[in-house]
């Protein structure tokens, strides 16, 4: 009981911290979306003898939540930022408008990235009504994010852990060492996400990799002279590598009629031009 009370106290501390930084719950439609995708994923976990039922998942906005991000916090709280959910629906509209044409998908996602940086016009696809397919793609992307954070929770990769005291003169881990450890955690959470998705954690598992696919096109960190443009201190693996890993896991685990063969392999030369 003491440990449960301490865990609940940590959750309240996290909520107070977020509130102090201007973070607040997103509108009801966002809450319903993350609740539905989380409940479906939890049911799959239950069928396989596991649970994260004590964890709460909420959509948030404002303050530091006004960026494309999500987190698993000490105290059993998963937060999904509203801008990430909005981006998922934009990606869904672009993918739907391309009608399976990969060149159109790539150009549409590139134009979307430019627009979001304030460097271009909004893609025409964003003006389209939200079709059933666009919603399925968006919900699959959001489900992937939720399941990724569930992976952090299941593996104990939590934000706001007790800080470790480093004494003056004591040698702590280097930035490169910290980056290596964090990238390993991200790969663990991605693997959890892909496996849970393939087992039925979302209605549209084939949409899960589209988030990293978009992020790669938005920020292609390849270079002809230096193939891997990533610093040792980076907290996340390359988006291209994350995309390929989840795509391969889903292709291997899903039945052939639901496989993600329509998603292409990413090349080191994939840098979309305007």
mmCIF file of N, CA and C in Angstrom, residues 104-221:
data_model
loop_
_atom_site.group_PDB
_atom_site.id
_atom_site.type_symbol
_atom_site.label_atom_id
_atom_site.label_comp_id
_atom_site.label_asym_id
_atom_site.label_seq_id
_atom_site.Cartn_x
_atom_site.Cartn_y
_atom_site.Cartn_z
ATOM 1 N N UNK A 104 3.389 10.297 -55.449
ATOM 2 C CA UNK A 104 2.489 11.334 -54.950
ATOM 3 C C UNK A 104 2.510 11.395 -53.426
ATOM 4 N N UNK A 105 2.616 10.232 -52.777
ATOM 5 C CA UNK A 105 2.704 10.216 -51.321
ATOM 6 C C UNK A 105 3.957 10.954 -50.860
ATOM 7 N N UNK A 106 5.094 10.636 -51.483
ATOM 8 C CA UNK A 106 6.357 11.264 -51.091
ATOM 9 C C UNK A 106 6.313 12.775 -51.290
ATOM 10 N N UNK A 107 5.828 13.196 -52.460
ATOM 11 C CA UNK A 107 5.760 14.634 -52.723
ATOM 12 C C UNK A 107 4.764 15.319 -51.801
ATOM 13 N N UNK A 108 3.649 14.645 -51.540
ATOM 14 C CA UNK A 108 2.654 15.222 -50.634
ATOM 15 C C UNK A 108 3.198 15.393 -49.230
ATOM 16 N N UNK A 109 3.942 14.401 -48.743
ATOM 17 C CA UNK A 109 4.520 14.490 -47.405
ATOM 18 C C UNK A 109 5.622 15.540 -47.353
ATOM 19 N N UNK A 110 6.385 15.666 -48.450
ATOM 20 C CA UNK A 110 7.411 16.711 -48.505
ATOM 21 C C UNK A 110 6.761 18.091 -48.458
ATOM 22 N N UNK A 111 5.694 18.275 -49.243
ATOM 23 C CA UNK A 111 4.991 19.559 -49.245
ATOM 24 C C UNK A 111 4.367 19.840 -47.874
ATOM 25 N N UNK A 112 3.881 18.793 -47.212
ATOM 26 C CA UNK A 112 3.323 18.957 -45.872
ATOM 27 C C UNK A 112 4.406 19.424 -44.905
ATOM 28 N N UNK A 113 5.591 18.821 -44.990
ATOM 29 C CA UNK A 113 6.687 19.219 -44.110
ATOM 30 C C UNK A 113 7.082 20.670 -44.359
ATOM 31 N N UNK A 114 7.140 21.072 -45.639
ATOM 32 C CA UNK A 114 7.484 22.456 -45.969
ATOM 33 C C UNK A 114 6.431 23.419 -45.426
ATOM 34 N N UNK A 115 5.173 23.059 -45.580
ATOM 35 C CA UNK A 115 4.081 23.896 -45.086
ATOM 36 C C UNK A 115 4.151 24.052 -43.570
ATOM 37 N N UNK A 116 4.438 22.958 -42.868
ATOM 38 C CA UNK A 116 4.505 23.019 -41.411
ATOM 39 C C UNK A 116 5.693 23.847 -40.928
ATOM 40 N N UNK A 117 6.704 23.986 -41.772
ATOM 41 C CA UNK A 117 7.843 24.855 -41.436
ATOM 42 C C UNK A 117 7.599 26.299 -41.871
ATOM 43 N N UNK A 118 6.432 26.558 -42.479
ATOM 44 C CA UNK A 118 6.117 27.913 -42.929
ATOM 45 C C UNK A 118 6.786 28.303 -44.224
ATOM 46 N N UNK A 119 7.137 27.306 -45.049
ATOM 47 C CA UNK A 119 7.883 27.592 -46.280
ATOM 48 C C UNK A 119 7.108 27.225 -47.545
ATOM 49 N N UNK A 120 5.831 27.013 -47.422
ATOM 50 C CA UNK A 120 5.074 26.659 -48.612
ATOM 51 C C UNK A 120 3.583 26.712 -48.361
ATOM 52 N N UNK A 121 2.833 26.474 -49.426
ATOM 53 C CA UNK A 121 1.378 26.469 -49.328
ATOM 54 C C UNK A 121 0.902 25.142 -48.736
ATOM 55 N N UNK A 122 -0.261 25.180 -48.137
ATOM 56 C CA UNK A 122 -0.841 23.959 -47.580
ATOM 57 C C UNK A 122 -1.173 22.992 -48.709
ATOM 58 N N UNK A 123 -0.810 21.714 -48.586
ATOM 59 C CA UNK A 123 -1.178 20.730 -49.614
ATOM 60 C C UNK A 123 -2.692 20.712 -49.821
ATOM 61 N N UNK A 124 -3.106 20.544 -51.061
ATOM 62 C CA UNK A 124 -4.532 20.522 -51.362
ATOM 63 C C UNK A 124 -5.247 19.423 -50.593
ATOM 64 N N UNK A 125 -4.523 18.349 -50.280
ATOM 65 C CA UNK A 125 -5.137 17.219 -49.570
ATOM 66 C C UNK A 125 -5.694 17.633 -48.216
ATOM 67 N N UNK A 126 -5.123 18.667 -47.594
ATOM 68 C CA UNK A 126 -5.581 19.086 -46.275
ATOM 69 C C UNK A 126 -6.959 19.722 -46.330
ATOM 70 N N UNK A 127 -7.392 20.097 -47.533
ATOM 71 C CA UNK A 127 -8.714 20.700 -47.690
ATOM 72 C C UNK A 127 -9.791 19.637 -47.936
ATOM 73 N N UNK A 128 -9.355 18.399 -48.165
ATOM 74 C CA UNK A 128 -10.313 17.326 -48.441
ATOM 75 C C UNK A 128 -11.088 16.956 -47.175
ATOM 76 N N UNK A 129 -12.336 16.528 -47.342
ATOM 77 C CA UNK A 129 -13.071 16.000 -46.177
ATOM 78 C C UNK A 129 -12.340 14.793 -45.607
ATOM 79 N N UNK A 130 -12.500 14.565 -44.334
ATOM 80 C CA UNK A 130 -11.822 13.442 -43.690
ATOM 81 C C UNK A 130 -12.517 12.146 -44.086
ATOM 82 N N UNK A 131 -11.896 11.392 -44.970
ATOM 83 C CA UNK A 131 -12.474 10.131 -45.427
ATOM 84 C C UNK A 131 -12.237 9.032 -44.407
ATOM 85 N N UNK A 132 -12.905 7.909 -44.615
ATOM 86 C CA UNK A 132 -12.728 6.760 -43.718
ATOM 87 C C UNK A 132 -11.289 6.253 -43.777
ATOM 88 N N UNK A 133 -10.685 6.237 -44.968
ATOM 89 C CA UNK A 133 -9.310 5.757 -45.103
ATOM 90 C C UNK A 133 -8.336 6.696 -44.406
ATOM 91 N N UNK A 134 -8.523 8.004 -44.593
ATOM 92 C CA UNK A 134 -7.638 8.977 -43.948
ATOM 93 C C UNK A 134 -7.723 8.838 -42.432
ATOM 94 N N UNK A 135 -8.914 8.623 -41.906
ATOM 95 C CA UNK A 135 -9.076 8.434 -40.454
ATOM 96 C C UNK A 135 -8.374 7.164 -39.988
ATOM 97 N N UNK A 136 -8.496 6.090 -40.767
ATOM 98 C CA UNK A 136 -7.849 4.835 -40.378
ATOM 99 C C UNK A 136 -6.334 4.993 -40.329
ATOM 100 N N UNK A 137 -5.779 5.679 -41.321
ATOM 101 C CA UNK A 137 -4.330 5.916 -41.333
ATOM 102 C C UNK A 137 -3.927 6.740 -40.113
ATOM 103 N N UNK A 138 -4.687 7.811 -39.858
ATOM 104 C CA UNK A 138 -4.369 8.679 -38.719
ATOM 105 C C UNK A 138 -4.456 7.928 -37.404
ATOM 106 N N UNK A 139 -5.517 7.152 -37.239
ATOM 107 C CA UNK A 139 -5.684 6.401 -35.990
ATOM 108 C C UNK A 139 -4.599 5.343 -35.835
ATOM 109 N N UNK A 140 -4.152 4.761 -36.943
ATOM 110 C CA UNK A 140 -3.059 3.798 -36.873
ATOM 111 C C UNK A 140 -1.762 4.449 -36.431
ATOM 112 N N UNK A 141 -1.510 5.668 -36.916
ATOM 113 C CA UNK A 141 -0.309 6.404 -36.511
ATOM 114 C C UNK A 141 -0.372 6.749 -35.027
ATOM 115 N N UNK A 142 -1.527 7.274 -34.591
ATOM 116 C CA UNK A 142 -1.694 7.621 -33.176
ATOM 117 C C UNK A 142 -1.550 6.375 -32.304
ATOM 118 N N UNK A 143 -2.137 5.261 -32.748
ATOM 119 C CA UNK A 143 -2.010 4.015 -31.989
ATOM 120 C C UNK A 143 -0.554 3.602 -31.872
ATOM 121 N N UNK A 144 0.217 3.786 -32.947
ATOM 122 C CA UNK A 144 1.639 3.460 -32.893
ATOM 123 C C UNK A 144 2.368 4.283 -31.846
ATOM 124 N N UNK A 145 2.035 5.567 -31.767
ATOM 125 C CA UNK A 145 2.667 6.440 -30.770
ATOM 126 C C UNK A 145 2.290 5.996 -29.359
ATOM 127 N N UNK A 146 0.996 5.710 -29.159
ATOM 128 C CA UNK A 146 0.540 5.265 -27.838
ATOM 129 C C UNK A 146 1.239 3.966 -27.443
ATOM 130 N N UNK A 147 1.323 3.013 -28.372
ATOM 131 C CA UNK A 147 1.952 1.725 -28.071
ATOM 132 C C UNK A 147 3.454 1.870 -27.857
ATOM 133 N N UNK A 148 4.074 2.828 -28.541
ATOM 134 C CA UNK A 148 5.497 3.109 -28.297
ATOM 135 C C UNK A 148 5.696 3.573 -26.860
ATOM 136 N N UNK A 149 4.844 4.467 -26.396
ATOM 137 C CA UNK A 149 4.960 4.941 -25.013
ATOM 138 C C UNK A 149 4.614 3.819 -24.027
ATOM 139 N N UNK A 150 3.670 2.942 -24.392
ATOM 140 C CA UNK A 150 3.404 1.769 -23.566
ATOM 141 C C UNK A 150 4.650 0.888 -23.480
ATOM 142 N N UNK A 151 5.409 0.838 -24.569
ATOM 143 C CA UNK A 151 6.662 0.091 -24.564
ATOM 144 C C UNK A 151 7.663 0.672 -23.592
ATOM 145 N N UNK A 152 7.741 2.014 -23.538
ATOM 146 C CA UNK A 152 8.609 2.648 -22.535
ATOM 147 C C UNK A 152 8.142 2.297 -21.130
ATOM 148 N N UNK A 153 6.813 2.332 -20.931
ATOM 149 C CA UNK A 153 6.267 2.019 -19.610
ATOM 150 C C UNK A 153 6.579 0.578 -19.218
ATOM 151 N N UNK A 154 6.372 -0.346 -20.151
ATOM 152 C CA UNK A 154 6.584 -1.762 -19.863
ATOM 153 C C UNK A 154 8.045 -2.070 -19.562
ATOM 154 N N UNK A 155 8.951 -1.282 -20.147
ATOM 155 C CA UNK A 155 10.386 -1.508 -19.963
ATOM 156 C C UNK A 155 11.008 -0.596 -18.910
ATOM 157 N N UNK A 156 10.173 0.228 -18.256
ATOM 158 C CA UNK A 156 10.684 1.078 -17.188
ATOM 159 C C UNK A 156 11.485 2.273 -17.644
ATOM 160 N N UNK A 157 11.253 2.728 -18.882
ATOM 161 C CA UNK A 157 11.969 3.907 -19.397
ATOM 162 C C UNK A 157 11.139 5.148 -19.080
ATOM 163 N N UNK A 158 11.230 5.666 -17.893
ATOM 164 C CA UNK A 158 10.292 6.699 -17.469
ATOM 165 C C UNK A 158 10.937 8.074 -17.375
ATOM 166 N N UNK A 159 10.132 9.107 -17.705
ATOM 167 C CA UNK A 159 10.539 10.482 -17.511
ATOM 168 C C UNK A 159 10.404 10.849 -16.034
ATOM 169 N N UNK A 160 11.180 11.819 -15.600
ATOM 170 C CA UNK A 160 11.079 12.371 -14.251
ATOM 171 C C UNK A 160 11.416 11.318 -13.187
ATOM 172 N N UNK A 161 12.432 10.538 -13.449
ATOM 173 C CA UNK A 161 12.915 9.604 -12.447
ATOM 174 C C UNK A 161 13.759 10.365 -11.424
ATOM 175 N N UNK A 162 14.030 9.710 -10.296
ATOM 176 C CA UNK A 162 14.863 10.359 -9.284
ATOM 177 C C UNK A 162 16.238 10.671 -9.879
ATOM 178 N N UNK A 163 16.661 11.910 -9.730
ATOM 179 C CA UNK A 163 17.960 12.316 -10.256
ATOM 180 C C UNK A 163 19.078 11.644 -9.472
ATOM 181 N N UNK A 164 20.114 11.210 -10.183
ATOM 182 C CA UNK A 164 21.260 10.594 -9.523
ATOM 183 C C UNK A 164 22.291 11.672 -9.223
ATOM 184 N N UNK A 165 22.776 11.693 -8.016
ATOM 185 C CA UNK A 165 23.705 12.732 -7.585
ATOM 186 C C UNK A 165 25.109 12.426 -8.106
ATOM 187 N N UNK A 166 25.697 13.402 -8.785
ATOM 188 C CA UNK A 166 27.077 13.279 -9.240
ATOM 189 C C UNK A 166 27.927 14.228 -8.407
ATOM 190 N N UNK A 167 28.900 13.687 -7.691
ATOM 191 C CA UNK A 167 29.748 14.497 -6.830
ATOM 192 C C UNK A 167 30.817 15.210 -7.644
ATOM 193 N N UNK A 168 31.277 16.382 -7.189
ATOM 194 C CA UNK A 168 32.344 17.099 -7.888
ATOM 195 C C UNK A 168 33.569 16.201 -8.067
ATOM 196 N N UNK A 169 34.080 16.196 -9.278
ATOM 197 C CA UNK A 169 35.257 15.385 -9.563
ATOM 198 C C UNK A 169 34.934 13.954 -9.947
ATOM 199 N N UNK A 170 33.699 13.545 -9.738
ATOM 200 C CA UNK A 170 33.311 12.191 -10.093
ATOM 201 C C UNK A 170 33.004 12.121 -11.582
ATOM 202 N N UNK A 171 33.492 11.116 -12.244
ATOM 203 C CA UNK A 171 33.294 10.991 -13.679
ATOM 204 C C UNK A 171 31.943 10.351 -13.971
ATOM 205 N N UNK A 172 31.092 11.074 -14.650
ATOM 206 C CA UNK A 172 29.785 10.550 -15.020
ATOM 207 C C UNK A 172 29.804 10.043 -16.452
ATOM 208 N N UNK A 173 28.692 9.495 -16.916
ATOM 209 C CA UNK A 173 28.644 8.985 -18.286
ATOM 210 C C UNK A 173 28.774 10.127 -19.291
ATOM 211 N N UNK A 174 29.473 9.871 -20.369
ATOM 212 C CA UNK A 174 29.661 10.887 -21.403
ATOM 213 C C UNK A 174 28.365 11.069 -22.180
ATOM 214 N N UNK A 175 28.302 12.154 -22.967
ATOM 215 C CA UNK A 175 27.115 12.399 -23.796
ATOM 216 C C UNK A 175 26.926 11.263 -24.792
ATOM 217 N N UNK A 176 28.040 10.731 -25.311
ATOM 218 C CA UNK A 176 27.942 9.628 -26.265
ATOM 219 C C UNK A 176 27.373 8.383 -25.593
ATOM 220 N N UNK A 177 27.791 8.108 -24.358
ATOM 221 C CA UNK A 177 27.280 6.941 -23.635
ATOM 222 C C UNK A 177 25.796 7.097 -23.330
ATOM 223 N N UNK A 178 25.399 8.298 -22.911
ATOM 224 C CA UNK A 178 23.983 8.537 -22.623
ATOM 225 C C UNK A 178 23.139 8.383 -23.890
ATOM 226 N N UNK A 179 23.665 8.889 -25.005
ATOM 227 C CA UNK A 179 22.945 8.762 -26.265
ATOM 228 C C UNK A 179 22.776 7.315 -26.684
ATOM 229 N N UNK A 180 23.810 6.520 -26.504
ATOM 230 C CA UNK A 180 23.748 5.106 -26.874
ATOM 231 C C UNK A 180 22.701 4.371 -26.048
ATOM 232 N N UNK A 181 22.657 4.641 -24.749
ATOM 233 C CA UNK A 181 21.681 3.999 -23.867
ATOM 234 C C UNK A 181 20.265 4.398 -24.257
ATOM 235 N N UNK A 182 20.057 5.697 -24.525
ATOM 236 C CA UNK A 182 18.716 6.170 -24.857
ATOM 237 C C UNK A 182 18.250 5.609 -26.194
ATOM 238 N N UNK A 183 19.146 5.514 -27.171
ATOM 239 C CA UNK A 183 18.756 4.951 -28.467
ATOM 240 C C UNK A 183 18.346 3.493 -28.327
ATOM 241 N N UNK A 184 19.019 2.763 -27.436
ATOM 242 C CA UNK A 184 18.647 1.368 -27.193
ATOM 243 C C UNK A 184 17.236 1.289 -26.599
ATOM 244 N N UNK A 185 16.907 2.223 -25.714
ATOM 245 C CA UNK A 185 15.567 2.256 -25.128
ATOM 246 C C UNK A 185 14.516 2.540 -26.196
ATOM 247 N N UNK A 186 14.822 3.451 -27.100
ATOM 248 C CA UNK A 186 13.867 3.776 -28.159
ATOM 249 C C UNK A 186 13.636 2.571 -29.064
ATOM 250 N N UNK A 187 14.680 1.817 -29.348
ATOM 251 C CA UNK A 187 14.515 0.621 -30.179
ATOM 252 C C UNK A 187 13.663 -0.425 -29.462
ATOM 253 N N UNK A 188 13.843 -0.555 -28.145
ATOM 254 C CA UNK A 188 13.009 -1.480 -27.374
ATOM 255 C C UNK A 188 11.540 -1.082 -27.457
ATOM 256 N N UNK A 189 11.274 0.205 -27.278
ATOM 257 C CA UNK A 189 9.889 0.682 -27.312
ATOM 258 C C UNK A 189 9.299 0.518 -28.712
ATOM 259 N N UNK A 190 10.100 0.737 -29.753
ATOM 260 C CA UNK A 190 9.620 0.556 -31.123
ATOM 261 C C UNK A 190 9.286 -0.911 -31.395
ATOM 262 N N UNK A 191 10.107 -1.821 -30.891
ATOM 263 C CA UNK A 191 9.864 -3.247 -31.100
ATOM 264 C C UNK A 191 8.578 -3.679 -30.392
ATOM 265 N N UNK A 192 8.380 -3.186 -29.171
ATOM 266 C CA UNK A 192 7.141 -3.449 -28.427
ATOM 267 C C UNK A 192 5.947 -2.947 -29.231
ATOM 268 N N UNK A 193 6.051 -1.734 -29.764
ATOM 269 C CA UNK A 193 4.982 -1.119 -30.546
ATOM 270 C C UNK A 193 4.619 -1.962 -31.761
ATOM 271 N N UNK A 194 5.630 -2.370 -32.534
ATOM 272 C CA UNK A 194 5.372 -3.107 -33.764
ATOM 273 C C UNK A 194 4.759 -4.477 -33.470
ATOM 274 N N UNK A 195 5.266 -5.154 -32.448
ATOM 275 C CA UNK A 195 4.724 -6.470 -32.123
ATOM 276 C C UNK A 195 3.290 -6.359 -31.601
ATOM 277 N N UNK A 196 3.043 -5.387 -30.729
ATOM 278 C CA UNK A 196 1.693 -5.209 -30.202
ATOM 279 C C UNK A 196 0.727 -4.822 -31.315
ATOM 280 N N UNK A 197 1.182 -3.988 -32.235
ATOM 281 C CA UNK A 197 0.344 -3.604 -33.367
ATOM 282 C C UNK A 197 0.015 -4.787 -34.256
ATOM 283 N N UNK A 198 1.011 -5.640 -34.513
ATOM 284 C CA UNK A 198 0.789 -6.807 -35.361
ATOM 285 C C UNK A 198 -0.144 -7.813 -34.708
ATOM 286 N N UNK A 199 -0.175 -7.840 -33.386
ATOM 287 C CA UNK A 199 -1.040 -8.774 -32.659
ATOM 288 C C UNK A 199 -2.469 -8.264 -32.522
ATOM 289 N N UNK A 200 -2.732 -7.060 -33.046
ATOM 290 C CA UNK A 200 -4.093 -6.522 -33.014
ATOM 291 C C UNK A 200 -4.254 -5.277 -32.185
ATOM 292 N N UNK A 201 -3.148 -4.629 -31.823
ATOM 293 C CA UNK A 201 -3.219 -3.424 -31.004
ATOM 294 C C UNK A 201 -3.837 -2.237 -31.694
ATOM 295 N N UNK A 202 -4.038 -2.327 -33.013
ATOM 296 C CA UNK A 202 -4.689 -1.263 -33.766
ATOM 297 C C UNK A 202 -5.437 -1.865 -34.940
ATOM 298 N N UNK A 203 -6.483 -1.174 -35.395
ATOM 299 C CA UNK A 203 -7.232 -1.632 -36.565
ATOM 300 C C UNK A 203 -6.380 -1.565 -37.826
ATOM 301 N N UNK A 204 -5.418 -0.637 -37.869
ATOM 302 C CA UNK A 204 -4.633 -0.397 -39.078
ATOM 303 C C UNK A 204 -3.149 -0.468 -38.770
ATOM 304 N N UNK A 205 -2.599 -1.666 -38.539
ATOM 305 C CA UNK A 205 -1.181 -1.771 -38.212
ATOM 306 C C UNK A 205 -0.266 -1.303 -39.336
ATOM 307 N N UNK A 206 -0.735 -1.399 -40.589
ATOM 308 C CA UNK A 206 0.103 -0.991 -41.710
ATOM 309 C C UNK A 206 0.361 0.511 -41.731
ATOM 310 N N UNK A 207 -0.420 1.279 -40.947
ATOM 311 C CA UNK A 207 -0.216 2.731 -40.907
ATOM 312 C C UNK A 207 0.852 3.136 -39.895
ATOM 313 N N UNK A 208 1.230 2.236 -38.995
ATOM 314 C CA UNK A 208 2.163 2.584 -37.926
ATOM 315 C C UNK A 208 3.464 3.192 -38.448
ATOM 316 N N UNK A 209 4.115 2.615 -39.472
ATOM 317 C CA UNK A 209 5.414 3.150 -39.895
ATOM 318 C C UNK A 209 5.353 4.520 -40.554
ATOM 319 N N UNK A 210 4.146 4.983 -40.917
ATOM 320 C CA UNK A 210 4.069 6.240 -41.662
ATOM 321 C C UNK A 210 4.589 7.436 -40.866
ATOM 322 N N UNK A 211 4.545 7.374 -39.547
ATOM 323 C CA UNK A 211 5.044 8.515 -38.768
ATOM 324 C C UNK A 211 6.535 8.703 -39.003
ATOM 325 N N UNK A 212 7.314 7.633 -38.863
ATOM 326 C CA UNK A 212 8.757 7.752 -39.093
ATOM 327 C C UNK A 212 9.086 7.980 -40.561
ATOM 328 N N UNK A 213 8.219 7.475 -41.456
ATOM 329 C CA UNK A 213 8.412 7.736 -42.885
ATOM 330 C C UNK A 213 8.302 9.236 -43.154
ATOM 331 N N UNK A 214 7.257 9.846 -42.600
ATOM 332 C CA UNK A 214 7.098 11.295 -42.748
ATOM 333 C C UNK A 214 8.268 12.039 -42.110
ATOM 334 N N UNK A 215 8.664 11.645 -40.901
ATOM 335 C CA UNK A 215 9.739 12.342 -40.209
ATOM 336 C C UNK A 215 11.043 12.253 -40.977
ATOM 337 N N UNK A 216 11.267 11.146 -41.679
ATOM 338 C CA UNK A 216 12.471 11.026 -42.503
ATOM 339 C C UNK A 216 12.422 11.989 -43.684
ATOM 340 N N UNK A 217 11.263 12.062 -44.339
ATOM 341 C CA UNK A 217 11.129 12.975 -45.472
ATOM 342 C C UNK A 217 11.232 14.429 -45.006
ATOM 343 N N UNK A 218 10.673 14.714 -43.828
ATOM 344 C CA UNK A 218 10.730 16.080 -43.300
ATOM 345 C C UNK A 218 12.140 16.474 -42.901
ATOM 346 N N UNK A 219 12.944 15.497 -42.488
ATOM 347 C CA UNK A 219 14.311 15.788 -42.050
ATOM 348 C C UNK A 219 15.215 14.631 -42.456
ATOM 349 N N UNK A 220 15.507 14.500 -43.774
ATOM 350 C CA UNK A 220 16.319 13.372 -44.249
ATOM 351 C C UNK A 220 17.774 13.537 -43.838
ATOM 352 N N UNK A 221 18.213 12.749 -42.892
ATOM 353 C CA UNK A 221 19.557 12.930 -42.350
ATOM 354 C C UNK A 221 20.570 12.031 -43.038
#
